[in-house]
mmCIF file of N, CA and C in Angstrom:
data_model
loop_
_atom_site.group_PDB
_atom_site.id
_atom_site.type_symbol
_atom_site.label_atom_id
_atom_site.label_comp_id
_atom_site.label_asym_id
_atom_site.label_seq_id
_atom_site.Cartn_x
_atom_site.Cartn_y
_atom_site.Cartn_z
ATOM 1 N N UNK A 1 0.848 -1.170 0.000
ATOM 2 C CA UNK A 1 0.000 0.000 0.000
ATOM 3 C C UNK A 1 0.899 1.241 0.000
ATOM 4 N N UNK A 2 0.494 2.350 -1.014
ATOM 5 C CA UNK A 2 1.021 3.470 -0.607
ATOM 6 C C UNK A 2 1.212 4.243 0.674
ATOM 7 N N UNK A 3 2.438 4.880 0.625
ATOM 8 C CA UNK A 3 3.133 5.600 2.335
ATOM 9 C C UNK A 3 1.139 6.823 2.238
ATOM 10 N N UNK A 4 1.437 7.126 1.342
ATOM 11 C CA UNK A 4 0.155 8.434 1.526
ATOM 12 C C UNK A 4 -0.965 7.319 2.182
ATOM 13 N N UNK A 5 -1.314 6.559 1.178
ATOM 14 C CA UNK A 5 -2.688 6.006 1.581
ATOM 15 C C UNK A 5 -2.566 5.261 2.894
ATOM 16 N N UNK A 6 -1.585 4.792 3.614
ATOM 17 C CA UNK A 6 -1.283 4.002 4.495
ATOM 18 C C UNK A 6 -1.664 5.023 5.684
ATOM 19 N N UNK A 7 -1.175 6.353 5.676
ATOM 20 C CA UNK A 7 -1.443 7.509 6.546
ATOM 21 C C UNK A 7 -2.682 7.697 6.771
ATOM 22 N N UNK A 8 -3.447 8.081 5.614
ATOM 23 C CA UNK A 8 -4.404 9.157 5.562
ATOM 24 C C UNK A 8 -5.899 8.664 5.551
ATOM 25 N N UNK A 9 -5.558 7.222 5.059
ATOM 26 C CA UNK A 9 -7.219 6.616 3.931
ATOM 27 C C UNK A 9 -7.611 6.285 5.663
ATOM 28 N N UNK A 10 -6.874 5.477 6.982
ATOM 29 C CA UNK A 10 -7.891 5.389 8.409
ATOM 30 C C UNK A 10 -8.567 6.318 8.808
ATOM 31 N N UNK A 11 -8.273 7.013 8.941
ATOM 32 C CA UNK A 11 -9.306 8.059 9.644
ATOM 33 C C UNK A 11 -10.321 8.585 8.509
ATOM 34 N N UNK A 12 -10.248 8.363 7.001
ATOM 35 C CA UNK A 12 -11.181 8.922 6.055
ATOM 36 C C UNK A 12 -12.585 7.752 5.878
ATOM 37 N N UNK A 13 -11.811 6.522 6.538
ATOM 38 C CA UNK A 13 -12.431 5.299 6.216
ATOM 39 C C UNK A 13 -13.630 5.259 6.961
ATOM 40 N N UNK A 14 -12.846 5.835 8.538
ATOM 41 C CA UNK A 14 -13.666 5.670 9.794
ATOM 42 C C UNK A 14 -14.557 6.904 9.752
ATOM 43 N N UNK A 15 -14.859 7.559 8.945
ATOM 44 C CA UNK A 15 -15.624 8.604 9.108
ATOM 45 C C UNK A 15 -16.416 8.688 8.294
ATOM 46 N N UNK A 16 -16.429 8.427 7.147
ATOM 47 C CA UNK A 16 -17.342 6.920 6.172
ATOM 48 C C UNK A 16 -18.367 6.355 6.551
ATOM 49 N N UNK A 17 -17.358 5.237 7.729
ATOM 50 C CA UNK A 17 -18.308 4.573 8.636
ATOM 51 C C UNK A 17 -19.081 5.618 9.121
ATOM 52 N N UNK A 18 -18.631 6.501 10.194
ATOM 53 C CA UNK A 18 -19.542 7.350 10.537
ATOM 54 C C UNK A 18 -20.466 8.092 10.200
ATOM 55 N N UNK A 19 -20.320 8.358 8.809
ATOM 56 C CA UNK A 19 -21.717 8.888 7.759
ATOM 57 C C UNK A 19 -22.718 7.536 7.573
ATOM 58 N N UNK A 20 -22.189 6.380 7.249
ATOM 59 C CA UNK A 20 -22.775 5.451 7.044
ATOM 60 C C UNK A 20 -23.825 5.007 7.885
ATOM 61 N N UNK A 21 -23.140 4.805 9.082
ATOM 62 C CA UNK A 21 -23.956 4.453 10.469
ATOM 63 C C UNK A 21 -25.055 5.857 10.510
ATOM 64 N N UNK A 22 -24.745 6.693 10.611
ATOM 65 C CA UNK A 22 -25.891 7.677 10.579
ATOM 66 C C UNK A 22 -27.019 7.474 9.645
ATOM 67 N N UNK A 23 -26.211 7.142 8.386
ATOM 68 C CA UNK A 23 -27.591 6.873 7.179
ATOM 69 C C UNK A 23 -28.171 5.582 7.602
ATOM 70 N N UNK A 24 -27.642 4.770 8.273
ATOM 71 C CA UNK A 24 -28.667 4.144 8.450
ATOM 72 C C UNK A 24 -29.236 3.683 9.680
ATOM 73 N N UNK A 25 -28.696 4.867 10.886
ATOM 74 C CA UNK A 25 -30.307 4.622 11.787
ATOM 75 C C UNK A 25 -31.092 5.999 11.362
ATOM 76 N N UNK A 26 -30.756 6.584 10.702
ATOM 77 C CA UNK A 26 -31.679 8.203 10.129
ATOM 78 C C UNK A 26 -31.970 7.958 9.017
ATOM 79 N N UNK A 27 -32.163 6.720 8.324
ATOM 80 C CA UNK A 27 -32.346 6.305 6.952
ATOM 81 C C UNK A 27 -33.856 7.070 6.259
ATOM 82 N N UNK A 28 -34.549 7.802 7.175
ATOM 83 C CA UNK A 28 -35.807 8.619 6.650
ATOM 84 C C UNK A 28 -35.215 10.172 6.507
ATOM 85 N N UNK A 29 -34.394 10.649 6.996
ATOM 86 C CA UNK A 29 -33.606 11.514 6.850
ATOM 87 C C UNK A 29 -33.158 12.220 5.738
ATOM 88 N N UNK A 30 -32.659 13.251 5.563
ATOM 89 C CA UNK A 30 -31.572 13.397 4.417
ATOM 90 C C UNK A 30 -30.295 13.037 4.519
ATOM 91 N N UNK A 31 -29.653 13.243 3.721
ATOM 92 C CA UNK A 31 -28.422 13.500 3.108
ATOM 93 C C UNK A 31 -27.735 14.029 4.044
ATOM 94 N N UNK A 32 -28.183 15.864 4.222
ATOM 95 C CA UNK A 32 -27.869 16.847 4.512
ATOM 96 C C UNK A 32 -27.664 16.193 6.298
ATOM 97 N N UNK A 33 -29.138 16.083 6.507
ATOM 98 C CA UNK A 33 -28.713 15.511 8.035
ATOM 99 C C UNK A 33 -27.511 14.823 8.731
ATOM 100 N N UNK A 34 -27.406 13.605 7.915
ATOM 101 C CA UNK A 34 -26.140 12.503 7.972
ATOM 102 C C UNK A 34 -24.947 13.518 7.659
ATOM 103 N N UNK A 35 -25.115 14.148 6.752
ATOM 104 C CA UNK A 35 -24.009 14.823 6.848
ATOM 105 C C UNK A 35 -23.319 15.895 7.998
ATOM 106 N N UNK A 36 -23.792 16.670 8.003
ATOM 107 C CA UNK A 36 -24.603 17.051 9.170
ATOM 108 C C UNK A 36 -23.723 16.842 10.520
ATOM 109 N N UNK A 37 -24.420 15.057 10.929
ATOM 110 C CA UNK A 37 -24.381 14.595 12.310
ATOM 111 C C UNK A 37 -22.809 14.162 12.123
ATOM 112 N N UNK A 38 -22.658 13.878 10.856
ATOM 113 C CA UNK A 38 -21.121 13.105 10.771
ATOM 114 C C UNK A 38 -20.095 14.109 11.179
ATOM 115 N N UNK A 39 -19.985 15.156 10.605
ATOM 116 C CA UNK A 39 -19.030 15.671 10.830
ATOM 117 C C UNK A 39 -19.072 16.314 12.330
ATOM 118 N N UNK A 40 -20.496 16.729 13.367
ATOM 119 C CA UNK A 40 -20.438 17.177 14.153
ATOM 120 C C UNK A 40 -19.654 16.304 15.012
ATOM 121 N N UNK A 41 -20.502 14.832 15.104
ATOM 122 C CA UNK A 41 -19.898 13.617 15.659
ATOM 123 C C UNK A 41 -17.925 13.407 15.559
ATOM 124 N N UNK A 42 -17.268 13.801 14.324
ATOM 125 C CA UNK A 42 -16.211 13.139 14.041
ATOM 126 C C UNK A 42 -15.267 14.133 14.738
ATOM 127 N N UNK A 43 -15.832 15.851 14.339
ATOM 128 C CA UNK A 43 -14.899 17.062 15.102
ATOM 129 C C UNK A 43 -15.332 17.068 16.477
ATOM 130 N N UNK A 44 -16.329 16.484 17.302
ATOM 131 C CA UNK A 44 -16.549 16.703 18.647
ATOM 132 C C UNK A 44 -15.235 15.442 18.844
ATOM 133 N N UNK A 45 -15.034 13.994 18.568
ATOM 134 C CA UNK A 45 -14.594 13.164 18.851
ATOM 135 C C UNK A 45 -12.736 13.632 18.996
ATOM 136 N N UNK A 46 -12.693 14.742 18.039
ATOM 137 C CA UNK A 46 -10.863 14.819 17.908
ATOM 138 C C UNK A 46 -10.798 16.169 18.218
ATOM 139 N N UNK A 47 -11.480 17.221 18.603
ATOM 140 C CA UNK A 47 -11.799 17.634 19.847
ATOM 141 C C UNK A 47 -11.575 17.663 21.400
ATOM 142 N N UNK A 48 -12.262 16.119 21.714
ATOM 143 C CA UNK A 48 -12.136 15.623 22.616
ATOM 144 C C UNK A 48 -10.995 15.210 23.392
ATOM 145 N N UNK A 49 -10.583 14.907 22.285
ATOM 146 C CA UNK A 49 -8.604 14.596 22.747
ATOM 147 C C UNK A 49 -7.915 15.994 23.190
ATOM 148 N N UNK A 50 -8.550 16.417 23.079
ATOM 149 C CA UNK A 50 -7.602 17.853 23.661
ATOM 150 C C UNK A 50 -7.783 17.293 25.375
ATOM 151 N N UNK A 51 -8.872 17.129 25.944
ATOM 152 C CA UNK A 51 -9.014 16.939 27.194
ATOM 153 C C UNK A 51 -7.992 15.768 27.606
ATOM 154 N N UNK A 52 -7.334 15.893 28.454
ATOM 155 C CA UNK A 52 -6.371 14.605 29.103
ATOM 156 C C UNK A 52 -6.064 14.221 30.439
ATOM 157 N N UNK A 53 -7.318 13.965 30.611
ATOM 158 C CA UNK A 53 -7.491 13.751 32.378
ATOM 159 C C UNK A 53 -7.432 12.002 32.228
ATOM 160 N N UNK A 54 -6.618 11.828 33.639
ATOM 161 C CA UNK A 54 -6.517 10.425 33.781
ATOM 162 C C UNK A 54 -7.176 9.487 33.452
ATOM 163 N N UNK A 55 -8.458 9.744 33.657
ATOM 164 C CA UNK A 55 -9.594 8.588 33.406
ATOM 165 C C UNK A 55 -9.765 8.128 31.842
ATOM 166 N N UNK A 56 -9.643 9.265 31.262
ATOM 167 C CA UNK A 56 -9.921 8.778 29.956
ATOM 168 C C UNK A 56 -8.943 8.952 28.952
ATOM 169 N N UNK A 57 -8.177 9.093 29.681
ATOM 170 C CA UNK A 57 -6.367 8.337 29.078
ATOM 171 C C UNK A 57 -6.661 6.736 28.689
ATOM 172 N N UNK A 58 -7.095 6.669 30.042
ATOM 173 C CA UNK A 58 -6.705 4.889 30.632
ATOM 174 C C UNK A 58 -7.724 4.279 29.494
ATOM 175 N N UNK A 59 -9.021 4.798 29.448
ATOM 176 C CA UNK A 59 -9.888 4.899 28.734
ATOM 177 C C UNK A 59 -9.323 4.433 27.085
ATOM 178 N N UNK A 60 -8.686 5.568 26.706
ATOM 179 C CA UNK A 60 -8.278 5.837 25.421
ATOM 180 C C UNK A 60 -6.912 4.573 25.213
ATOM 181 N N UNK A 61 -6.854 4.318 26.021
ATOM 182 C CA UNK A 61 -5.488 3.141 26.125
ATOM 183 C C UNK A 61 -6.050 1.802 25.865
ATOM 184 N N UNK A 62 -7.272 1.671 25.318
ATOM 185 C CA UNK A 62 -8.017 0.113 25.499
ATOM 186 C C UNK A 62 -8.078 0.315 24.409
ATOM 187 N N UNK A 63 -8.198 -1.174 23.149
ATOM 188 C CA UNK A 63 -8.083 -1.375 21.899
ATOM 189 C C UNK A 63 -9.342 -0.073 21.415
ATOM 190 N N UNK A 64 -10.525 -0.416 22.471
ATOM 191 C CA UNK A 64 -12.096 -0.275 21.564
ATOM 192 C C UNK A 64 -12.165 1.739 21.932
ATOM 193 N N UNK A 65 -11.278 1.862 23.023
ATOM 194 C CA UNK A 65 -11.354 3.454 23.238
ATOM 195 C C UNK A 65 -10.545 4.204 22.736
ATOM 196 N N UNK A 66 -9.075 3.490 22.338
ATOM 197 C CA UNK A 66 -8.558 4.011 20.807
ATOM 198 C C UNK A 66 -9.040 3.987 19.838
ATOM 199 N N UNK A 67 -10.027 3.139 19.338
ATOM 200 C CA UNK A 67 -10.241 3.148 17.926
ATOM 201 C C UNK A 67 -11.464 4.059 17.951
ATOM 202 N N UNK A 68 -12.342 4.649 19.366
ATOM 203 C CA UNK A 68 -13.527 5.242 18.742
ATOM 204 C C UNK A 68 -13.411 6.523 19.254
ATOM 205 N N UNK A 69 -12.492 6.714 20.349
ATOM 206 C CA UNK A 69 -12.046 8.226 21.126
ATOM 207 C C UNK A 69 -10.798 8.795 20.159
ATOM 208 N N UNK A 70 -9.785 7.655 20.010
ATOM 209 C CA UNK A 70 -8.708 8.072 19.615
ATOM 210 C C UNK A 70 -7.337 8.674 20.457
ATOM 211 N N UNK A 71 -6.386 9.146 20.198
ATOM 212 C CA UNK A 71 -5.721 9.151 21.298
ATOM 213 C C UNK A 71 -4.756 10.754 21.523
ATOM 214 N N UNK A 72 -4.669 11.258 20.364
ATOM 215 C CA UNK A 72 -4.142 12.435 20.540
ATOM 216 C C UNK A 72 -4.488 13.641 19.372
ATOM 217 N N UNK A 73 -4.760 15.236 19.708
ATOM 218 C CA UNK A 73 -5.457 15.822 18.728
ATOM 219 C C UNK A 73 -4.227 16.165 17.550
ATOM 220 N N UNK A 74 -5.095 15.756 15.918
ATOM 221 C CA UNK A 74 -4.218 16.383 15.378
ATOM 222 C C UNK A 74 -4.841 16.546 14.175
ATOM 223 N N UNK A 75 -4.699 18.425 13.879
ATOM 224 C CA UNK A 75 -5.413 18.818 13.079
ATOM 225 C C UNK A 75 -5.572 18.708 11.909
ATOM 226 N N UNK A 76 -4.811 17.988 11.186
ATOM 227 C CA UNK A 76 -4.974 17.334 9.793
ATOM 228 C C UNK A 76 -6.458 16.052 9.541
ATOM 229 N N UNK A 77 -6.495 15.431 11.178
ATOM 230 C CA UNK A 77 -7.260 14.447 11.272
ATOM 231 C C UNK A 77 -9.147 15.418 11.001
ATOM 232 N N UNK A 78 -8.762 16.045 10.869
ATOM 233 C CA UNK A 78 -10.489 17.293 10.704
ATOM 234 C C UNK A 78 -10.649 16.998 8.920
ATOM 235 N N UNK A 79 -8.998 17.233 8.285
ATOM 236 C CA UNK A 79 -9.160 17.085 7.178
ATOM 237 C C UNK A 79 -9.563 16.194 6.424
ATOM 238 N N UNK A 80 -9.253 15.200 7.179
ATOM 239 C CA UNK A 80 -9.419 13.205 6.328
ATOM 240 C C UNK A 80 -10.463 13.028 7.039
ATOM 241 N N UNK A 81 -10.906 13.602 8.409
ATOM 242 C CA UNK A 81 -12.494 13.190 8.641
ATOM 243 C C UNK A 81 -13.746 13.778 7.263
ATOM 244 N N UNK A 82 -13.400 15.402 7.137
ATOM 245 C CA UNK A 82 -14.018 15.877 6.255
ATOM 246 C C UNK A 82 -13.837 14.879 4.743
ATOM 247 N N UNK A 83 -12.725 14.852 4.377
ATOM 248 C CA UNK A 83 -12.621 14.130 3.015
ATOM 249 C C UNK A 83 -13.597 12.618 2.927
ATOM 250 N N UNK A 84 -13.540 11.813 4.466
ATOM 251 C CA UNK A 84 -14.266 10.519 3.985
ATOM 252 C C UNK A 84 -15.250 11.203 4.228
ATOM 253 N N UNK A 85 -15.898 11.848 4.801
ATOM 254 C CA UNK A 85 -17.584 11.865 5.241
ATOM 255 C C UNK A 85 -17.939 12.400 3.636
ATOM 256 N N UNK A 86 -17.036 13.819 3.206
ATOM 257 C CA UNK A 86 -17.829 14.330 1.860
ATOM 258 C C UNK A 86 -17.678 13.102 0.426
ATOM 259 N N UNK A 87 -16.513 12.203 0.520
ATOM 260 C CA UNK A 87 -16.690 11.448 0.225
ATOM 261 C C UNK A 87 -17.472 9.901 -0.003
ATOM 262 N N UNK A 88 -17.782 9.895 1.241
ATOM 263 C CA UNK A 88 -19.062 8.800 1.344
ATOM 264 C C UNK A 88 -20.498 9.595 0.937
ATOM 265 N N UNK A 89 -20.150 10.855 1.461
ATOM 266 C CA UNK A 89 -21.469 11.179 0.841
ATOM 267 C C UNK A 89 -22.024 11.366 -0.853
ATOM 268 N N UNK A 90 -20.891 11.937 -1.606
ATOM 269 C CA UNK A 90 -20.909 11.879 -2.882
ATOM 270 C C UNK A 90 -21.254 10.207 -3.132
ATOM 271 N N UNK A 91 -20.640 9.071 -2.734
ATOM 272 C CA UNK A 91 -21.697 7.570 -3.142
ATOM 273 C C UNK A 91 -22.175 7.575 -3.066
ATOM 274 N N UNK A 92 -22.704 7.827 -1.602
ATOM 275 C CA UNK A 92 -23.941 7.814 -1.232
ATOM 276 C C UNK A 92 -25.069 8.455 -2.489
ATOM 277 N N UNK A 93 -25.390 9.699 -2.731
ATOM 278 C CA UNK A 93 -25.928 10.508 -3.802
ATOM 279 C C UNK A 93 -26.038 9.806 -4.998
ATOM 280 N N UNK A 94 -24.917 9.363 -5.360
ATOM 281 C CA UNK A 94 -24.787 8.720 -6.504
ATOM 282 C C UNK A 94 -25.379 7.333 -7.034
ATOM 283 N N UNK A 95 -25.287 6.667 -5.755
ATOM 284 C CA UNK A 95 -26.048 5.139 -5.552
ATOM 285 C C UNK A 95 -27.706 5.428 -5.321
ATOM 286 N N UNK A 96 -28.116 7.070 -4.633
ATOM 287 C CA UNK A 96 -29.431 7.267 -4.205
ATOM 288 C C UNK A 96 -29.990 7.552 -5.798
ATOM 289 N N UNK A 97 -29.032 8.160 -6.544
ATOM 290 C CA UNK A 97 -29.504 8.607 -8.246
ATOM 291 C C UNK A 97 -29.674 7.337 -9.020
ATOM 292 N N UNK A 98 -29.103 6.283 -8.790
ATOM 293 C CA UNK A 98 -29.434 5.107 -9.818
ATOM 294 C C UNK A 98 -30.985 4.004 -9.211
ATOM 295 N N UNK A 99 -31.097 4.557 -7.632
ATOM 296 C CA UNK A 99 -32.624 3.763 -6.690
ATOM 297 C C UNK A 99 -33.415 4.332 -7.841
ATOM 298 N N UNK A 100 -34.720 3.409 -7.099
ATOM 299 C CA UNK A 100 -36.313 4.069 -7.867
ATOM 300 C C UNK A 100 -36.519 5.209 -7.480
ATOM 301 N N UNK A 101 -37.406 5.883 -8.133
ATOM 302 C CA UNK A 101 -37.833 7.199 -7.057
ATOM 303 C C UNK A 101 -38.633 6.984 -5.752
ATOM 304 N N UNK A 102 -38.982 5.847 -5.516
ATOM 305 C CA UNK A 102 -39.600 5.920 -4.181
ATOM 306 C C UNK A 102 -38.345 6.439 -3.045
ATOM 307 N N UNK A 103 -36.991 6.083 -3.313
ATOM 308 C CA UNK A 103 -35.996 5.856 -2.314
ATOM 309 C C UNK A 103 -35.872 7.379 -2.324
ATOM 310 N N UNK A 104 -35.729 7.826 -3.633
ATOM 311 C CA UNK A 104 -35.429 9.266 -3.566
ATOM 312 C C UNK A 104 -36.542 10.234 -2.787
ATOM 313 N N UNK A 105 -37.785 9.661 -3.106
ATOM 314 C CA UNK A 105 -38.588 10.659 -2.418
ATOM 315 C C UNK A 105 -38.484 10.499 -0.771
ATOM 316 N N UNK A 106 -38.477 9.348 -0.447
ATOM 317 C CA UNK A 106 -38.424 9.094 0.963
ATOM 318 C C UNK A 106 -36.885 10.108 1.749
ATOM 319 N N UNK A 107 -35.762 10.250 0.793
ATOM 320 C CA UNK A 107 -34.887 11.359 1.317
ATOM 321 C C UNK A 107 -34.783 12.569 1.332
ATOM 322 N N UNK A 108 -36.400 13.195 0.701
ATOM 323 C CA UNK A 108 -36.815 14.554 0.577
ATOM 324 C C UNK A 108 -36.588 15.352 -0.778
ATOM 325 N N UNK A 109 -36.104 14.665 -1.553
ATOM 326 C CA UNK A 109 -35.212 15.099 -2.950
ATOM 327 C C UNK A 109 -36.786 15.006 -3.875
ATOM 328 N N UNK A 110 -36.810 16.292 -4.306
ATOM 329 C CA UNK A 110 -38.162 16.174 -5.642
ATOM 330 C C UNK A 110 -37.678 15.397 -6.653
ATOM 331 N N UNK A 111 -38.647 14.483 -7.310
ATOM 332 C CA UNK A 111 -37.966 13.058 -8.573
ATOM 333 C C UNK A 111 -38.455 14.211 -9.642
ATOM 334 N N UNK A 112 -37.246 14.223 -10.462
ATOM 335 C CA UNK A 112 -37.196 15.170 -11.830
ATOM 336 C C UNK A 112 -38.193 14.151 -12.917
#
C-alpha cells in the first residue's frame, strides 16, 4: 500500500463509517442531516482529545477506546475526517440517483 494512503485513507475510512452508520439509523432523513451529524460527531470526537485527564487516558489506552475516542489531537485528522464523510457522501448521492424514485422521495429530494 502506498506511504500516503497508508497515513491518511484510516481516519477517512472511519468517518465513512460514521456517515454510514448515521444513514442508516436516520435512513428517513436526508443526506444533509447525515451529513450534518457526521461531521459534528467526528470534530466533537478529535476535539475531545484535547481533554487529558486520567480517566480517559486509561480509557483511550483500550483497543475499543482508541479506535472510537482516539488518542491524541491532530489537526490534519479534521481534514481526512471531512474528506471521507464528503466522500461517502458523494456515493452515497450517486447510488441514491441510480434507486427508484420511491428511495429518492423518501430522502426529501423532488424526482425530476
Amino acid at each position: 500500500m502506498p506511504e500516503f494512503a497508508a497515513v491518511h485513507l484510516g481516519d477517512a475510512l472511519w468517518a465513512a463509517m460514521v456517515y454510514f452508520g448515521f444513514r442508516l439509523l436516520l435512513s428517513r432523513r436526508s443526506v444533509a442531516v447525515a451529513l450534518g451529524l457526521s461531521m459534528l460527531f467526528s470534530f466533537s470526537i478529535e476535539f475531545s482529545q484535547l481533554y487529558q485527564a486520567a480517566w480517559i487516558n486509561e480509557v483511550r489506552a483500550t483497543l475499543a477506546g482508541g479506535l472510537i475516542l482516539g488518542r491524541g489531537f491532530l489537526w490534519i485528522d479534521l481534514l481526512r475526517y471531512t474528506a471521507g464523510i464528503c466522500g461517502a457522501c458523494i456515493l452515497d448521492r450517486l447510488c441514491l440517483n441510480r434507486a427508484s424514485p420511491v428511495i429518492n422521495k423518501l430522502d426529501g429530494d423532488e424526482i425530476p
